[in-house]
Amino acid sequence: MKTTYFKHRQRFDFSPQSLDIGRPLFWSKLLEDNHLLYRLIKLDESRFEAFYQHHLNYYLSNNPQGHEQSFFKHVQEIVSDRIEQLRVKDPFKSSHPSDVKAKI
């Protein structure tokens, strides 16, 4: 059975207040990490704790053997991997302005 970490947005859920990840229409579940990061970047800092708790509760309810430590490690790896991808970008490439924008 696949471990489910994040609650996905339901189809046709256009609520701007949703803490779920994904798009309201069709999207590839294989890109879950991208959708998590996109949602996190767009979220107001005051909602970070609620966002984390929302997905932690979902993870724990769908994975009876799961623990917060394994959930946190999974989230931390996604964020660390993306930071490392941005770190290795070549500052002398023509794409540098868009790479820098992605860091902000």
mmCIF file of N, CA and C in Angstrom, residues 34-82:
data_model
loop_
_atom_site.group_PDB
_atom_site.id
_atom_site.type_symbol
_atom_site.label_atom_id
_atom_site.label_comp_id
_atom_site.label_asym_id
_atom_site.label_seq_id
_atom_site.Cartn_x
_atom_site.Cartn_y
_atom_site.Cartn_z
ATOM 1 N N ASN A 34 5.859 19.102 -6.137
ATOM 2 C CA ASN A 34 5.767 20.437 -6.733
ATOM 3 C C ASN A 34 4.531 21.177 -6.240
ATOM 4 N N HIS A 35 3.430 20.460 -6.142
ATOM 5 C CA HIS A 35 2.186 21.087 -5.682
ATOM 6 C C HIS A 35 2.269 21.468 -4.210
ATOM 7 N N LEU A 36 2.944 20.650 -3.414
ATOM 8 C CA LEU A 36 3.154 20.984 -2.007
ATOM 9 C C LEU A 36 3.959 22.271 -1.883
ATOM 10 N N LEU A 37 5.052 22.360 -2.606
ATOM 11 C CA LEU A 37 5.910 23.543 -2.540
ATOM 12 C C LEU A 37 5.200 24.783 -3.081
ATOM 13 N N TYR A 38 4.471 24.630 -4.163
ATOM 14 C CA TYR A 38 3.735 25.765 -4.730
ATOM 15 C C TYR A 38 2.725 26.303 -3.708
ATOM 16 N N ARG A 39 2.003 25.386 -3.071
ATOM 17 C CA ARG A 39 0.990 25.798 -2.085
ATOM 18 C C ARG A 39 1.664 26.480 -0.897
ATOM 19 N N LEU A 40 2.780 25.943 -0.468
ATOM 20 C CA LEU A 40 3.514 26.502 0.661
ATOM 21 C C LEU A 40 4.028 27.901 0.349
ATOM 22 N N ILE A 41 4.522 28.120 -0.852
ATOM 23 C CA ILE A 41 5.045 29.426 -1.257
ATOM 24 C C ILE A 41 3.927 30.466 -1.310
ATOM 25 N N LYS A 42 2.763 30.060 -1.781
ATOM 26 C CA LYS A 42 1.638 30.992 -1.919
ATOM 27 C C LYS A 42 0.917 31.258 -0.602
ATOM 28 N N LEU A 43 1.196 30.460 0.408
ATOM 29 C CA LEU A 43 0.496 30.557 1.680
ATOM 30 C C LEU A 43 1.052 31.682 2.540
ATOM 31 N N ASP A 44 0.178 32.401 3.207
ATOM 32 C CA ASP A 44 0.603 33.426 4.154
ATOM 33 C C ASP A 44 1.300 32.744 5.335
ATOM 34 N N GLU A 45 2.373 33.335 5.805
ATOM 35 C CA GLU A 45 3.171 32.749 6.882
ATOM 36 C C GLU A 45 2.341 32.434 8.133
ATOM 37 N N SER A 46 1.306 33.198 8.383
ATOM 38 C CA SER A 46 0.465 32.968 9.562
ATOM 39 C C SER A 46 -0.317 31.652 9.469
ATOM 40 N N ARG A 47 -0.373 31.043 8.279
ATOM 41 C CA ARG A 47 -1.117 29.787 8.094
ATOM 42 C C ARG A 47 -0.212 28.568 7.981
ATOM 43 N N PHE A 48 1.105 28.755 8.149
ATOM 44 C CA PHE A 48 2.030 27.635 8.034
ATOM 45 C C PHE A 48 1.702 26.517 9.027
ATOM 46 N N GLU A 49 1.469 26.874 10.269
ATOM 47 C CA GLU A 49 1.197 25.861 11.287
ATOM 48 C C GLU A 49 -0.085 25.088 10.961
ATOM 49 N N ALA A 50 -1.129 25.788 10.547
ATOM 50 C CA ALA A 50 -2.388 25.131 10.190
ATOM 51 C C ALA A 50 -2.191 24.216 8.976
ATOM 52 N N PHE A 51 -1.384 24.662 8.013
ATOM 53 C CA PHE A 51 -1.087 23.863 6.824
ATOM 54 C C PHE A 51 -0.380 22.563 7.211
ATOM 55 N N TYR A 52 0.649 22.686 8.041
ATOM 56 C CA TYR A 52 1.401 21.515 8.500
ATOM 57 C C TYR A 52 0.479 20.569 9.268
ATOM 58 N N GLN A 53 -0.295 21.098 10.191
ATOM 59 C CA GLN A 53 -1.180 20.281 11.017
ATOM 60 C C GLN A 53 -2.253 19.594 10.171
ATOM 61 N N HIS A 54 -2.779 20.306 9.180
ATOM 62 C CA HIS A 54 -3.792 19.759 8.274
ATOM 63 C C HIS A 54 -3.273 18.505 7.571
ATOM 64 N N HIS A 55 -2.078 18.584 7.031
ATOM 65 C CA HIS A 55 -1.508 17.456 6.305
ATOM 66 C C HIS A 55 -0.990 16.371 7.241
ATOM 67 N N LEU A 56 -0.487 16.754 8.399
ATOM 68 C CA LEU A 56 -0.066 15.762 9.391
ATOM 69 C C LEU A 56 -1.271 14.931 9.839
ATOM 70 N N ASN A 57 -2.381 15.583 10.146
ATOM 71 C CA ASN A 57 -3.587 14.866 10.554
ATOM 72 C C ASN A 57 -4.061 13.915 9.460
ATOM 73 N N TYR A 58 -4.003 14.382 8.222
ATOM 74 C CA TYR A 58 -4.389 13.531 7.092
ATOM 75 C C TYR A 58 -3.471 12.309 7.008
ATOM 76 N N TYR A 59 -2.173 12.538 7.108
ATOM 77 C CA TYR A 59 -1.190 11.447 7.050
ATOM 78 C C TYR A 59 -1.441 10.433 8.169
ATOM 79 N N LEU A 60 -1.614 10.911 9.376
ATOM 80 C CA LEU A 60 -1.807 10.003 10.515
ATOM 81 C C LEU A 60 -3.120 9.225 10.408
ATOM 82 N N SER A 61 -4.162 9.858 9.881
ATOM 83 C CA SER A 61 -5.451 9.167 9.754
ATOM 84 C C SER A 61 -5.442 8.118 8.641
ATOM 85 N N ASN A 62 -4.568 8.280 7.654
ATOM 86 C CA ASN A 62 -4.501 7.333 6.533
ATOM 87 C C ASN A 62 -3.353 6.337 6.648
ATOM 88 N N ASN A 63 -2.508 6.523 7.629
ATOM 89 C CA ASN A 63 -1.361 5.633 7.837
ATOM 90 C C ASN A 63 -1.282 5.298 9.324
ATOM 91 N N PRO A 64 -2.039 4.305 9.765
ATOM 92 C CA PRO A 64 -2.126 3.985 11.192
ATOM 93 C C PRO A 64 -0.772 3.708 11.869
ATOM 94 N N GLN A 65 0.187 3.222 11.103
ATOM 95 C CA GLN A 65 1.513 2.942 11.668
ATOM 96 C C GLN A 65 2.442 4.156 11.573
ATOM 97 N N GLY A 66 1.944 5.253 11.016
ATOM 98 C CA GLY A 66 2.770 6.443 10.804
ATOM 99 C C GLY A 66 3.011 7.238 12.075
ATOM 100 N N HIS A 67 4.059 8.025 12.055
ATOM 101 C CA HIS A 67 4.428 8.896 13.181
ATOM 102 C C HIS A 67 4.770 10.271 12.636
ATOM 103 N N GLU A 68 4.636 11.284 13.470
ATOM 104 C CA GLU A 68 4.948 12.647 13.027
ATOM 105 C C GLU A 68 6.384 12.745 12.544
ATOM 106 N N GLN A 69 7.285 12.028 13.180
ATOM 107 C CA GLN A 69 8.694 12.096 12.797
ATOM 108 C C GLN A 69 8.895 11.677 11.334
ATOM 109 N N SER A 70 8.232 10.629 10.886
ATOM 110 C CA SER A 70 8.390 10.192 9.491
ATOM 111 C C SER A 70 7.736 11.189 8.534
ATOM 112 N N PHE A 71 6.611 11.778 8.938
ATOM 113 C CA PHE A 71 5.963 12.800 8.115
ATOM 114 C C PHE A 71 6.878 14.018 7.979
ATOM 115 N N PHE A 72 7.409 14.493 9.100
ATOM 116 C CA PHE A 72 8.290 15.658 9.081
ATOM 117 C C PHE A 72 9.524 15.387 8.215
ATOM 118 N N LYS A 73 10.095 14.197 8.341
ATOM 119 C CA LYS A 73 11.278 13.851 7.548
ATOM 120 C C LYS A 73 10.951 13.899 6.053
ATOM 121 N N HIS A 74 9.783 13.414 5.673
ATOM 122 C CA HIS A 74 9.375 13.431 4.265
ATOM 123 C C HIS A 74 9.255 14.871 3.752
ATOM 124 N N VAL A 75 8.602 15.730 4.521
ATOM 125 C CA VAL A 75 8.451 17.139 4.139
ATOM 126 C C VAL A 75 9.816 17.809 4.067
ATOM 127 N N GLN A 76 10.643 17.559 5.063
ATOM 128 C CA GLN A 76 11.975 18.167 5.099
ATOM 129 C C GLN A 76 12.814 17.747 3.886
ATOM 130 N N GLU A 77 12.712 16.498 3.467
ATOM 131 C CA GLU A 77 13.461 16.027 2.298
ATOM 132 C C GLU A 77 12.989 16.717 1.020
ATOM 133 N N ILE A 78 11.687 16.922 0.885
ATOM 134 C CA ILE A 78 11.159 17.612 -0.293
ATOM 135 C C ILE A 78 11.714 19.037 -0.354
ATOM 136 N N VAL A 79 11.658 19.739 0.756
ATOM 137 C CA VAL A 79 12.134 21.124 0.812
ATOM 138 C C VAL A 79 13.646 21.174 0.599
ATOM 139 N N SER A 80 14.393 20.302 1.251
ATOM 140 C CA SER A 80 15.857 20.274 1.107
ATOM 141 C C SER A 80 16.279 19.967 -0.323
ATOM 142 N N ASP A 81 15.584 19.014 -0.950
ATOM 143 C CA ASP A 81 15.906 18.686 -2.350
ATOM 144 C C ASP A 81 15.707 19.884 -3.261
ATOM 145 N N ARG A 82 14.626 20.612 -3.056
ATOM 146 C CA ARG A 82 14.353 21.774 -3.914
ATOM 147 C C ARG A 82 15.378 22.887 -3.669
#
